[in-house]
Structure formats: structure tokens, C-alpha cells
Amino acid sequence: MHAPTRSSKVVVVGGGIFGVSTAVHLARLGVQTTLINDGPLANGASGRSLAWLNSARRRSDAYHRLRLAGIDRYRTLSAKYPDAAWLRFDGGLTWDADEADNDITAVFDYERELGYHAQLLTPGEIAKVTPGVDASAVTQQGAIFNPGEGWVDLPSLIGVLAEEFRALGGEIVTDAGRATVEVEDGRARGVTTANGARWAADAVLLAAGGEVPAIVAEAGPHIGDDTPIALLVRTKPIRHPLKAVLNTPKVAIRPTPDGAFALDSAWSEEEVIVKDDGSYEIKPSTLEGLLREASKVLEGNPKLEIGDYGVGPKPIPGDGEPVFGELQTIPGYFVAFSHSGATLGLIAGELLADEIATGKRHPLLTSFRPERFTR
């Protein structure tokens, strides 16, 4: 392992939540930081994320701890912006299909044993706990309500953080094209973009979403990649009492700051057609199906209309767990590549900035180092 290095000049590649969060945390620590992005800020996965803040269901202890720390940072932010329409803690409600593998009781027991706030509700009990759900759509095994969960509108948060970053002297360069990390004499020395521009640096953070494994591979190291193409649909605004995030067998739903709903699901993701030229095609039946499934679980079964939709890679590492920190074989080359970008956005930025600025590895990230994929 190479000796730790402190960095005084950093380039961050990526204008999503990991890049912008790390950049603002570096700027708070007094580190000269430039953030570059291939297009406008939040143009990638952060702009089409369900952005449900949670640590629900089963996962490794280390991942659960990191997610809880992530939620804690949003609680602090929520206290700073108590009236923000873009950050809400109105809970999450989830239920499983009425099939033999319905796991809801076991999940409830598991969460309770962890001390993760959970209530097991019969369909008839839901209305008095959290409004806006069609109880007849909930399976007989019941649903789990997690009062401590919430959601964030990531483009709004990225805007708030970018404003602070600029006020602290940080520089943001948008529409720079695809970036390549320059490695000289075995360490990261800066970034070159598609238009030929170059930025020198002591350290580089690559936070370019689904592009991370391919860009890292240019320098040699391998990072396992299981990134699918995902679809997020936003409805037109509608008056409706739902406040919680819903995670149901056929559709996930969260409110948006403007009174619309954001929708996604596993089945609709599988229906995205990737064409030979790399572009995407969405069948009208997929969009209509999502709207129909959402209407079924909402109180009053409202008629929902498409506002817009986003489609593109949803970053997921090969083993499903986050990848954070410095590449073991290339000093000064840091990566952030993970699912659950919303939940981890603030904590990951804080811990990565600390590592980049001080050269000290943070124990909360021990399980998530990129070298675990070394072949």
C-alpha cells in the first residue's frame, strides 16, 4: 500500500450527487477543487433516480451502517431547510406480491431486530398511518411502514450544493465531454476531456455514474459492473394525498416537489430497448403500463398522465455493494460508483472528501474499496 498523500488541488469528474457532494465537502475543507461534467449538472443517473432515502430490507451490516449514516446527514440537512419541497421525511410503505415467497413478515422481524423503525400493518390499518393508498391493492400479508424514510429531489439538492460550492471558490465546468483520467508515473495527474482541455491535479475523483468501470479500465484496474438501463417516469402534477414513498410489487412511487409522482419498476426497466447505435426506445405500452400500475395502488385510482421520462444507465457494481475510495495501484485516483446514490450522496461525499484531503482511509468505507474486484 502506498503512503497516504494529502491533496491540495483536486478535479472531480461527474455532475451527479456523488461528484457535487464530494466537491462541496472538499471546498469546505479548503481544498482547491474543479468539478467537470460531460453535460449540464444532474444529467445522468441523479436526474432520473427514484431517490428514496432508506435502509430497508436485508443487506450487509457495513452497507446498512453506511446507509443509516447517509440518512442521518439528510436529517441534519432537513433541519437546515425545514420548508424545502425537495426533501421530505414522510415515511416509506412496502408490500410484496401474494405469492409463496412473500417475505414481508420475515423482513419486519429482521428490521425490528436491527432497531430499524418499522410497523407491520394490515391493509385496513394503512389509512390511519399514512394517507393516499388504495388498501384493496395491498396483499393480505400486509405492508411495512418505515416512518424514518423519505425522499429527495436530487437535481434540486445538486443545485443547492453547487451554489455553495461556487460561493466557496469552486469552479464548475459543464458540457466538457467525456473525460479521461491522466495517469503519469503510476499516479493520477489530472483529467483530459473530449474537447482536448486538460486540468492538472494532485488527485482526481471519478464519479461519472455508469461510465466509471469503463473509464477506470483505461488505466488498467477492473471494477465489477452490473449496470442496467433504467427508466424513470414523471407524471403531470395532480392533487393527491400520498406523502410516503411506495415500494410495491409492480411499481415504486414517490411524490415530487411540484405535486407530480415519479415512477419506476423492475419490469419496465426490462422493457427498455437498447438500439444498435446506443440510443434507447421506450414502448408506449411500457409507459401506459407504469401509469396503470401506479393508479391501481393510489387512493381513488386517479387518472395519471405522462409529464416526461428519463432513461439511461443506473449505476450498480458487480456485487451490488458500493465502490468508494482510492485505487490501490494508482495513487491519487479515487472512484465513487454505487447504487443508492441518493441515500449515500451526502455521507459518501463527506467521507471521500476527508480521505482525499487528509490521506487517511475512513473505516466506514473499508468494505467498499475498489481493490476487492482485483482479478
mmCIF file of C-alpha atoms in Angstrom:
data_model
loop_
_atom_site.group_PDB
_atom_site.id
_atom_site.type_symbol
_atom_site.label_atom_id
_atom_site.label_comp_id
_atom_site.label_asym_id
_atom_site.label_seq_id
_atom_site.Cartn_x
_atom_site.Cartn_y
_atom_site.Cartn_z
ATOM 1 C CA MET A 1 0.000 0.000 0.000
ATOM 2 C CA HIS A 2 1.412 3.386 -0.964
ATOM 3 C CA ALA A 3 1.956 6.108 1.617
ATOM 4 C CA PRO A 4 -1.047 8.377 2.149
ATOM 5 C CA THR A 5 -0.945 11.635 0.228
ATOM 6 C CA ARG A 6 -2.725 14.850 1.047
ATOM 7 C CA SER A 7 -4.205 16.639 -1.914
ATOM 8 C CA SER A 8 -4.378 20.421 -2.316
ATOM 9 C CA LYS A 9 -5.715 20.538 -5.904
ATOM 10 C CA VAL A 10 -8.489 18.178 -6.937
ATOM 11 C CA VAL A 11 -10.526 17.595 -10.077
ATOM 12 C CA VAL A 12 -13.906 15.891 -9.669
ATOM 13 C CA VAL A 13 -15.394 14.238 -12.757
ATOM 14 C CA GLY A 14 -19.187 13.985 -12.647
ATOM 15 C CA GLY A 15 -22.040 16.410 -12.006
ATOM 16 C CA GLY A 16 -24.310 13.981 -10.171
ATOM 17 C CA ILE A 17 -24.831 13.721 -6.425
ATOM 18 C CA PHE A 18 -21.534 11.933 -5.631
ATOM 19 C CA GLY A 19 -19.443 14.405 -7.628
ATOM 20 C CA VAL A 20 -21.145 17.572 -6.410
ATOM 21 C CA SER A 21 -21.366 16.387 -2.792
ATOM 22 C CA THR A 22 -17.663 15.476 -2.697
ATOM 23 C CA ALA A 23 -16.725 18.751 -4.391
ATOM 24 C CA VAL A 24 -18.588 20.876 -1.848
ATOM 25 C CA HIS A 25 -17.132 18.884 1.063
ATOM 26 C CA LEU A 26 -13.619 19.398 -0.378
ATOM 27 C CA ALA A 27 -14.278 23.133 -0.767
ATOM 28 C CA ARG A 28 -15.439 23.295 2.867
ATOM 29 C CA LEU A 29 -12.083 21.760 3.831
ATOM 30 C CA GLY A 30 -10.257 24.493 1.893
ATOM 31 C CA VAL A 31 -9.141 22.255 -0.974
ATOM 32 C CA GLN A 32 -8.931 23.928 -4.420
ATOM 33 C CA THR A 33 -11.477 21.936 -6.419
ATOM 34 C CA THR A 34 -12.709 21.960 -10.016
ATOM 35 C CA LEU A 35 -15.782 19.930 -10.993
ATOM 36 C CA ILE A 36 -16.206 18.938 -14.628
ATOM 37 C CA ASN A 37 -19.174 17.237 -16.259
ATOM 38 C CA ASP A 38 -19.883 15.944 -19.764
ATOM 39 C CA GLY A 39 -23.163 17.918 -19.963
ATOM 40 C CA PRO A 40 -25.232 20.021 -17.552
ATOM 41 C CA LEU A 41 -25.290 19.120 -13.846
ATOM 42 C CA ALA A 42 -27.580 16.208 -12.856
ATOM 43 C CA ASN A 43 -27.780 14.995 -16.476
ATOM 44 C CA GLY A 44 -27.100 11.357 -15.582
ATOM 45 C CA ALA A 45 -28.498 8.859 -13.087
ATOM 46 C CA SER A 46 -29.080 11.568 -10.439
ATOM 47 C CA GLY A 47 -31.601 13.209 -12.746
ATOM 48 C CA ARG A 48 -33.674 10.052 -13.106
ATOM 49 C CA SER A 49 -33.442 8.465 -9.663
ATOM 50 C CA LEU A 50 -36.400 7.425 -7.516
ATOM 51 C CA ALA A 51 -34.211 8.898 -4.739
ATOM 52 C CA TRP A 52 -35.864 7.017 -1.880
ATOM 53 C CA LEU A 53 -33.905 7.560 1.362
ATOM 54 C CA ASN A 54 -33.872 4.211 3.132
ATOM 55 C CA SER A 55 -32.038 1.222 4.514
ATOM 56 C CA ALA A 56 -34.980 -1.152 4.246
ATOM 57 C CA ARG A 57 -34.879 -4.934 3.854
ATOM 58 C CA ARG A 58 -31.742 -7.057 4.102
ATOM 59 C CA ARG A 59 -28.193 -6.096 3.232
ATOM 60 C CA SER A 60 -24.697 -6.443 4.717
ATOM 61 C CA ASP A 61 -24.078 -4.848 8.138
ATOM 62 C CA ALA A 62 -21.463 -2.466 6.706
ATOM 63 C CA TYR A 63 -23.814 -1.297 3.953
ATOM 64 C CA HIS A 64 -26.674 -0.850 6.436
ATOM 65 C CA ARG A 65 -24.436 1.242 8.744
ATOM 66 C CA LEU A 66 -23.324 3.444 5.855
ATOM 67 C CA ARG A 67 -26.925 3.977 4.713
ATOM 68 C CA LEU A 68 -28.023 4.898 8.249
ATOM 69 C CA ALA A 69 -25.211 7.474 8.368
ATOM 70 C CA GLY A 70 -26.446 8.685 4.982
ATOM 71 C CA ILE A 71 -29.999 9.165 6.250
ATOM 72 C CA ASP A 72 -28.642 10.928 9.345
ATOM 73 C CA ARG A 73 -26.944 13.571 7.159
ATOM 74 C CA TYR A 74 -30.253 14.218 5.377
ATOM 75 C CA ARG A 75 -31.940 14.684 8.759
ATOM 76 C CA THR A 76 -29.408 17.410 9.542
ATOM 77 C CA LEU A 77 -29.986 18.984 6.132
ATOM 78 C CA SER A 78 -33.747 18.814 6.655
ATOM 79 C CA ALA A 79 -33.364 20.775 9.906
ATOM 80 C CA LYS A 80 -31.425 23.444 7.973
ATOM 81 C CA TYR A 81 -34.096 23.603 5.231
ATOM 82 C CA PRO A 82 -37.299 22.750 7.133
ATOM 83 C CA ASP A 83 -39.599 24.053 4.405
ATOM 84 C CA ALA A 84 -37.778 22.516 1.442
ATOM 85 C CA ALA A 85 -40.210 20.946 -1.014
ATOM 86 C CA TRP A 86 -37.295 18.830 -2.328
ATOM 87 C CA LEU A 87 -36.525 16.887 0.883
ATOM 88 C CA ARG A 88 -39.262 15.094 2.825
ATOM 89 C CA PHE A 89 -39.356 12.516 5.615
ATOM 90 C CA ASP A 90 -42.915 11.195 5.344
ATOM 91 C CA GLY A 91 -42.008 7.506 5.552
ATOM 92 C CA GLY A 92 -41.973 4.571 3.170
ATOM 93 C CA LEU A 93 -44.574 1.828 2.680
ATOM 94 C CA THR A 94 -43.746 -1.517 1.089
ATOM 95 C CA TRP A 95 -45.539 -4.778 0.413
ATOM 96 C CA ASP A 96 -44.845 -7.976 -1.533
ATOM 97 C CA ALA A 97 -46.853 -9.926 -4.098
ATOM 98 C CA ASP A 98 -49.360 -12.511 -2.807
ATOM 99 C CA GLU A 99 -47.099 -15.440 -3.611
ATOM 100 C CA ALA A 100 -45.362 -18.231 -1.728
ATOM 101 C CA ASP A 101 -42.183 -16.158 -1.440
ATOM 102 C CA ASN A 102 -43.946 -13.190 0.202
ATOM 103 C CA ASP A 103 -41.306 -12.150 2.710
ATOM 104 C CA ILE A 104 -42.991 -9.266 4.490
ATOM 105 C CA THR A 105 -43.323 -10.809 7.973
ATOM 106 C CA ALA A 106 -39.722 -12.030 7.969
ATOM 107 C CA VAL A 107 -38.483 -8.642 6.751
ATOM 108 C CA PHE A 108 -40.435 -6.931 9.515
ATOM 109 C CA ASP A 109 -38.840 -9.204 12.138
ATOM 110 C CA TYR A 110 -35.397 -8.571 10.624
ATOM 111 C CA GLU A 111 -35.815 -4.781 10.634
ATOM 112 C CA ARG A 112 -37.199 -4.802 14.164
ATOM 113 C CA GLU A 113 -34.175 -6.761 15.415
ATOM 114 C CA LEU A 114 -31.875 -4.175 13.802
ATOM 115 C CA GLY A 115 -33.736 -1.355 15.529
ATOM 116 C CA TYR A 116 -34.796 -0.039 12.120
ATOM 117 C CA HIS A 117 -38.124 1.715 12.725
ATOM 118 C CA ALA A 118 -40.847 -0.484 11.207
ATOM 119 C CA GLN A 119 -44.577 -1.101 11.656
ATOM 120 C CA LEU A 120 -46.374 -4.132 10.200
ATOM 121 C CA LEU A 121 -49.838 -3.010 9.054
ATOM 122 C CA THR A 122 -52.883 -4.880 7.783
ATOM 123 C CA PRO A 123 -54.399 -3.312 4.651
ATOM 124 C CA GLY A 124 -57.165 -1.825 6.821
ATOM 125 C CA GLU A 125 -54.704 -0.094 9.175
ATOM 126 C CA ILE A 126 -52.765 1.789 6.484
ATOM 127 C CA ALA A 127 -55.130 4.744 6.028
ATOM 128 C CA LYS A 128 -54.776 5.973 9.598
ATOM 129 C CA VAL A 129 -50.949 5.708 9.484
ATOM 130 C CA THR A 130 -50.111 7.060 6.029
ATOM 131 C CA PRO A 131 -52.621 8.561 3.554
ATOM 132 C CA GLY A 132 -53.139 8.094 -0.152
ATOM 133 C CA VAL A 133 -53.015 4.297 -0.622
ATOM 134 C CA ASP A 134 -55.715 2.064 -2.120
ATOM 135 C CA ALA A 135 -55.962 -0.562 0.628
ATOM 136 C CA SER A 136 -57.534 -3.077 -1.754
ATOM 137 C CA ALA A 137 -54.239 -3.193 -3.695
ATOM 138 C CA VAL A 138 -52.278 -4.298 -0.603
ATOM 139 C CA THR A 139 -51.791 -8.053 -0.287
ATOM 140 C CA GLN A 140 -53.305 -9.949 2.645
ATOM 141 C CA GLN A 141 -49.881 -10.479 4.281
ATOM 142 C CA GLY A 142 -49.821 -6.747 4.972
ATOM 143 C CA ALA A 143 -47.312 -3.945 4.453
ATOM 144 C CA ILE A 144 -44.354 -2.485 6.327
ATOM 145 C CA PHE A 145 -44.367 1.232 7.097
ATOM 146 C CA ASN A 146 -40.944 2.724 7.889
ATOM 147 C CA PRO A 147 -41.630 6.157 9.449
ATOM 148 C CA GLY A 148 -37.997 7.304 9.244
ATOM 149 C CA GLU A 149 -37.697 7.025 5.477
ATOM 150 C CA GLY A 150 -38.051 9.818 2.966
ATOM 151 C CA TRP A 151 -37.125 11.097 -0.472
ATOM 152 C CA VAL A 152 -35.026 13.834 -2.030
ATOM 153 C CA ASP A 153 -35.247 15.562 -5.398
ATOM 154 C CA LEU A 154 -31.603 15.202 -6.418
ATOM 155 C CA PRO A 155 -31.489 17.911 -9.129
ATOM 156 C CA SER A 156 -32.775 20.424 -6.543
ATOM 157 C CA LEU A 157 -30.217 19.286 -3.943
ATOM 158 C CA ILE A 158 -27.415 19.345 -6.530
ATOM 159 C CA GLY A 159 -28.413 22.937 -7.344
ATOM 160 C CA VAL A 160 -28.218 23.951 -3.660
ATOM 161 C CA LEU A 161 -24.817 22.260 -3.194
ATOM 162 C CA ALA A 162 -23.431 23.690 -6.459
ATOM 163 C CA GLU A 163 -24.366 27.192 -5.338
ATOM 164 C CA GLU A 164 -22.473 26.699 -2.059
ATOM 165 C CA PHE A 165 -19.515 25.169 -3.936
ATOM 166 C CA ARG A 166 -19.221 28.205 -6.196
ATOM 167 C CA ALA A 167 -19.562 30.567 -3.210
ATOM 168 C CA LEU A 168 -16.608 28.765 -1.590
ATOM 169 C CA GLY A 169 -14.483 29.386 -4.698
ATOM 170 C CA GLY A 170 -15.053 26.096 -6.508
ATOM 171 C CA GLU A 171 -15.129 26.035 -10.301
ATOM 172 C CA ILE A 172 -17.761 24.119 -12.296
ATOM 173 C CA VAL A 173 -17.169 23.296 -15.968
ATOM 174 C CA THR A 174 -20.210 21.836 -17.761
ATOM 175 C CA ASP A 175 -20.553 20.386 -21.276
ATOM 176 C CA ALA A 176 -16.897 19.312 -21.242
ATOM 177 C CA GLY A 177 -17.493 15.975 -22.998
ATOM 178 C CA ARG A 178 -16.269 12.567 -21.898
ATOM 179 C CA ALA A 179 -13.312 12.661 -19.512
ATOM 180 C CA THR A 180 -10.163 10.543 -19.326
ATOM 181 C CA VAL A 181 -8.086 10.406 -16.159
ATOM 182 C CA GLU A 182 -4.404 11.043 -16.900
ATOM 183 C CA VAL A 183 -2.032 8.636 -15.176
ATOM 184 C CA GLU A 184 1.684 9.509 -15.286
ATOM 185 C CA ASP A 185 4.482 7.708 -13.426
ATOM 186 C CA GLY A 186 1.851 5.447 -11.869
ATOM 187 C CA ARG A 187 -0.333 8.123 -10.303
ATOM 188 C CA ALA A 188 -3.271 10.339 -11.260
ATOM 189 C CA ARG A 189 -2.110 13.729 -12.544
ATOM 190 C CA GLY A 190 -5.262 15.291 -13.919
ATOM 191 C CA VAL A 191 -8.056 14.973 -16.444
ATOM 192 C CA THR A 192 -8.375 15.472 -20.199
ATOM 193 C CA THR A 193 -11.779 15.861 -21.834
ATOM 194 C CA ALA A 194 -13.064 15.039 -25.309
ATOM 195 C CA ASN A 195 -12.549 18.641 -26.468
ATOM 196 C CA GLY A 196 -8.824 18.458 -25.639
ATOM 197 C CA ALA A 197 -8.960 20.597 -22.490
ATOM 198 C CA ARG A 198 -6.699 19.496 -19.636
ATOM 199 C CA TRP A 199 -6.854 20.036 -15.888
ATOM 200 C CA ALA A 200 -3.856 19.215 -13.708
ATOM 201 C CA ALA A 201 -4.466 17.892 -10.185
ATOM 202 C CA ASP A 202 -2.909 16.102 -7.208
ATOM 203 C CA ALA A 203 -5.964 13.853 -7.041
ATOM 204 C CA VAL A 204 -8.938 13.007 -9.216
ATOM 205 C CA LEU A 205 -12.332 11.709 -8.132
ATOM 206 C CA LEU A 206 -14.146 9.828 -10.879
ATOM 207 C CA ALA A 207 -17.877 9.975 -10.117
ATOM 208 C CA ALA A 208 -19.219 9.524 -13.639
ATOM 209 C CA GLY A 209 -22.044 7.090 -12.854
ATOM 210 C CA GLY A 210 -22.323 4.086 -15.150
ATOM 211 C CA GLU A 211 -19.190 5.180 -17.066
ATOM 212 C CA VAL A 212 -16.891 4.587 -14.080
ATOM 213 C CA PRO A 213 -15.860 0.955 -14.787
ATOM 214 C CA ALA A 214 -15.016 1.684 -18.454
ATOM 215 C CA ILE A 215 -13.012 4.833 -17.649
ATOM 216 C CA VAL A 216 -11.123 3.052 -14.839
ATOM 217 C CA ALA A 217 -10.374 0.125 -17.184
ATOM 218 C CA GLU A 218 -8.494 2.545 -19.485
ATOM 219 C CA ALA A 219 -5.898 2.787 -16.703
ATOM 220 C CA GLY A 220 -5.893 -0.970 -16.025
ATOM 221 C CA PRO A 221 -7.898 -1.785 -12.875
ATOM 222 C CA HIS A 222 -11.137 -3.785 -13.081
ATOM 223 C CA ILE A 223 -14.355 -2.812 -11.290
ATOM 224 C CA GLY A 224 -17.249 -5.263 -11.470
ATOM 225 C CA ASP A 225 -20.212 -3.782 -13.284
ATOM 226 C CA ASP A 226 -23.856 -4.831 -13.264
ATOM 227 C CA THR A 227 -25.329 -1.527 -14.521
ATOM 228 C CA PRO A 228 -28.759 -1.915 -16.155
ATOM 229 C CA ILE A 229 -30.628 0.636 -18.265
ATOM 230 C CA ALA A 230 -33.346 2.165 -16.103
ATOM 231 C CA LEU A 231 -36.476 4.166 -16.782
ATOM 232 C CA LEU A 232 -37.995 6.829 -14.520
ATOM 233 C CA VAL A 233 -41.377 8.283 -15.470
ATOM 234 C CA ARG A 234 -42.720 11.556 -14.060
ATOM 235 C CA THR A 235 -46.449 12.218 -14.189
ATOM 236 C CA LYS A 236 -48.118 15.564 -14.670
ATOM 237 C CA PRO A 237 -48.903 17.300 -11.329
ATOM 238 C CA ILE A 238 -52.075 16.052 -9.621
ATOM 239 C CA ARG A 239 -53.818 16.815 -6.327
ATOM 240 C CA HIS A 240 -53.394 13.687 -4.219
ATOM 241 C CA PRO A 241 -52.850 12.931 -0.503
ATOM 242 C CA LEU A 242 -49.929 10.458 -0.903
ATOM 243 C CA LYS A 243 -46.865 11.600 1.030
ATOM 244 C CA ALA A 244 -44.881 8.400 1.608
ATOM 245 C CA VAL A 245 -42.686 6.568 -0.888
ATOM 246 C CA LEU A 246 -44.469 3.396 -2.069
ATOM 247 C CA ASN A 247 -42.495 0.295 -2.990
ATOM 248 C CA THR A 248 -44.994 -2.254 -4.333
ATOM 249 C CA PRO A 249 -44.744 -5.450 -6.412
ATOM 250 C CA LYS A 250 -45.436 -3.733 -9.760
ATOM 251 C CA VAL A 251 -44.439 -0.094 -9.238
ATOM 252 C CA ALA A 252 -42.491 2.233 -6.955
ATOM 253 C CA ILE A 253 -43.869 5.754 -6.472
ATOM 254 C CA ARG A 254 -42.646 8.901 -4.795
ATOM 255 C CA PRO A 255 -44.065 12.413 -4.700
ATOM 256 C CA THR A 256 -42.128 15.219 -6.407
ATOM 257 C CA PRO A 257 -41.686 18.862 -5.313
ATOM 258 C CA ASP A 258 -44.203 20.090 -7.905
ATOM 259 C CA GLY A 259 -47.036 17.743 -6.914
ATOM 260 C CA ALA A 260 -46.409 15.062 -9.516
ATOM 261 C CA PHE A 261 -45.265 11.463 -8.997
ATOM 262 C CA ALA A 262 -42.034 9.740 -10.033
ATOM 263 C CA LEU A 263 -42.497 6.078 -11.024
ATOM 264 C CA ASP A 264 -40.250 3.119 -11.732
ATOM 265 C CA SER A 265 -40.302 -0.679 -11.592
ATOM 266 C CA ALA A 266 -38.200 -3.757 -12.367
ATOM 267 C CA TRP A 267 -40.449 -4.952 -15.217
ATOM 268 C CA SER A 268 -40.462 -1.614 -17.054
ATOM 269 C CA GLU A 269 -36.652 -1.486 -16.841
ATOM 270 C CA GLU A 270 -36.516 -4.838 -18.667
ATOM 271 C CA GLU A 271 -38.726 -3.478 -21.481
ATOM 272 C CA VAL A 272 -36.303 -0.684 -22.449
ATOM 273 C CA ILE A 273 -34.958 -1.390 -25.951
ATOM 274 C CA VAL A 274 -31.278 -0.528 -26.495
ATOM 275 C CA LYS A 275 -30.720 0.088 -30.210
ATOM 276 C CA ASP A 276 -27.544 -0.681 -32.181
ATOM 277 C CA ASP A 277 -26.444 2.959 -32.101
ATOM 278 C CA GLY A 278 -26.689 3.002 -28.275
ATOM 279 C CA SER A 279 -29.906 5.031 -28.166
ATOM 280 C CA TYR A 280 -32.995 3.861 -26.266
ATOM 281 C CA GLU A 281 -36.534 3.147 -27.306
ATOM 282 C CA ILE A 282 -39.464 3.065 -24.867
ATOM 283 C CA LYS A 283 -42.653 1.380 -25.986
ATOM 284 C CA PRO A 284 -45.860 3.370 -25.366
ATOM 285 C CA SER A 285 -47.271 0.211 -23.720
ATOM 286 C CA THR A 286 -44.469 0.353 -21.119
ATOM 287 C CA LEU A 287 -45.295 3.955 -20.191
ATOM 288 C CA GLU A 288 -49.036 3.246 -20.118
ATOM 289 C CA GLY A 289 -48.438 0.136 -18.036
ATOM 290 C CA LEU A 290 -46.485 2.080 -15.405
ATOM 291 C CA LEU A 291 -49.212 4.717 -15.170
ATOM 292 C CA ARG A 292 -51.842 1.983 -14.862
ATOM 293 C CA GLU A 293 -49.969 0.113 -12.109
ATOM 294 C CA ALA A 294 -49.434 3.373 -10.200
ATOM 295 C CA SER A 295 -53.107 4.324 -10.439
ATOM 296 C CA LYS A 296 -54.108 0.906 -9.044
ATOM 297 C CA VAL A 297 -52.232 1.438 -5.763
ATOM 298 C CA LEU A 298 -53.202 5.090 -5.256
ATOM 299 C CA GLU A 299 -56.323 6.055 -3.317
ATOM 300 C CA GLY A 300 -59.130 6.944 -5.713
ATOM 301 C CA ASN A 301 -57.274 5.303 -8.632
ATOM 302 C CA PRO A 302 -56.619 8.709 -10.250
ATOM 303 C CA LYS A 303 -56.039 9.112 -13.976
ATOM 304 C CA LEU A 304 -52.311 9.759 -14.349
ATOM 305 C CA GLU A 305 -50.737 11.418 -17.368
ATOM 306 C CA ILE A 306 -47.112 11.385 -18.531
ATOM 307 C CA GLY A 307 -45.164 14.546 -17.768
ATOM 308 C CA ASP A 308 -41.791 13.303 -19.007
ATOM 309 C CA TYR A 309 -39.401 10.416 -18.554
ATOM 310 C CA GLY A 310 -35.685 9.747 -18.258
ATOM 311 C CA VAL A 311 -33.842 6.675 -19.473
ATOM 312 C CA GLY A 312 -30.199 5.628 -19.129
ATOM 313 C CA PRO A 313 -27.708 3.638 -17.080
ATOM 314 C CA LYS A 314 -28.433 3.025 -13.390
ATOM 315 C CA PRO A 315 -25.021 2.517 -11.745
ATOM 316 C CA ILE A 316 -24.843 -0.866 -9.978
ATOM 317 C CA PRO A 317 -21.489 -2.522 -9.125
ATOM 318 C CA GLY A 318 -20.971 -6.183 -9.933
ATOM 319 C CA ASP A 319 -21.595 -7.377 -6.372
ATOM 320 C CA GLY A 320 -24.330 -4.816 -5.656
ATOM 321 C CA GLU A 321 -22.270 -3.047 -2.967
ATOM 322 C CA PRO A 322 -20.825 0.484 -3.284
ATOM 323 C CA VAL A 323 -17.328 1.180 -4.625
ATOM 324 C CA PHE A 324 -15.669 4.124 -2.871
ATOM 325 C CA GLY A 325 -12.086 5.252 -2.423
ATOM 326 C CA GLU A 326 -8.609 5.330 -3.938
ATOM 327 C CA LEU A 327 -7.466 2.742 -6.458
ATOM 328 C CA GLN A 328 -4.874 0.627 -4.671
ATOM 329 C CA THR A 329 -2.489 0.572 -7.641
ATOM 330 C CA ILE A 330 -2.875 4.226 -8.754
ATOM 331 C CA PRO A 331 -2.309 6.820 -6.008
ATOM 332 C CA GLY A 332 -4.458 9.922 -6.315
ATOM 333 C CA TYR A 333 -7.148 8.166 -8.396
ATOM 334 C CA PHE A 334 -10.401 7.963 -6.408
ATOM 335 C CA VAL A 335 -13.724 6.489 -7.520
ATOM 336 C CA ALA A 336 -17.373 6.682 -6.481
ATOM 337 C CA PHE A 337 -19.625 4.111 -8.135
ATOM 338 C CA SER A 338 -22.777 2.887 -6.426
ATOM 339 C CA HIS A 339 -26.452 2.176 -6.485
ATOM 340 C CA SER A 340 -28.477 4.101 -3.848
ATOM 341 C CA GLY A 341 -26.772 7.358 -4.807
ATOM 342 C CA ALA A 342 -29.493 9.386 -3.125
ATOM 343 C CA THR A 343 -29.253 7.710 0.297
ATOM 344 C CA LEU A 344 -25.424 7.712 0.210
ATOM 345 C CA GLY A 345 -24.935 11.041 -1.568
ATOM 346 C CA LEU A 346 -24.121 13.269 1.395
ATOM 347 C CA ILE A 347 -22.201 10.751 3.539
ATOM 348 C CA ALA A 348 -20.134 9.438 0.604
ATOM 349 C CA GLY A 349 -19.153 12.977 -0.375
ATOM 350 C CA GLU A 350 -18.156 13.771 3.194
ATOM 351 C CA LEU A 351 -16.047 10.619 3.685
ATOM 352 C CA LEU A 352 -14.408 10.747 0.243
ATOM 353 C CA ALA A 353 -13.507 14.428 0.663
ATOM 354 C CA ASP A 354 -11.965 13.608 4.033
ATOM 355 C CA GLU A 355 -9.889 10.788 2.516
ATOM 356 C CA ILE A 356 -8.754 12.922 -0.437
ATOM 357 C CA ALA A 357 -7.845 15.896 1.780
ATOM 358 C CA THR A 358 -6.107 14.019 4.617
ATOM 359 C CA GLY A 359 -4.833 10.814 3.010
ATOM 360 C CA LYS A 360 -6.443 8.805 5.832
ATOM 361 C CA ARG A 361 -8.736 5.906 4.967
ATOM 362 C CA HIS A 362 -12.106 6.020 6.705
ATOM 363 C CA PRO A 363 -13.139 2.779 8.449
ATOM 364 C CA LEU A 364 -16.794 3.151 7.334
ATOM 365 C CA LEU A 365 -15.598 2.582 3.750
ATOM 366 C CA THR A 366 -13.412 -0.475 4.496
ATOM 367 C CA SER A 367 -15.847 -2.955 2.918
ATOM 368 C CA PHE A 368 -16.319 -0.857 -0.212
ATOM 369 C CA ARG A 369 -12.793 -0.473 -1.576
ATOM 370 C CA PRO A 370 -12.274 -0.893 -5.326
ATOM 371 C CA GLU A 371 -9.468 -3.440 -4.858
ATOM 372 C CA ARG A 372 -11.997 -6.139 -3.921
ATOM 373 C CA PHE A 373 -12.515 -6.637 -7.673
ATOM 374 C CA THR A 374 -8.801 -7.234 -8.392
ATOM 375 C CA ARG A 375 -8.556 -10.302 -10.576
#
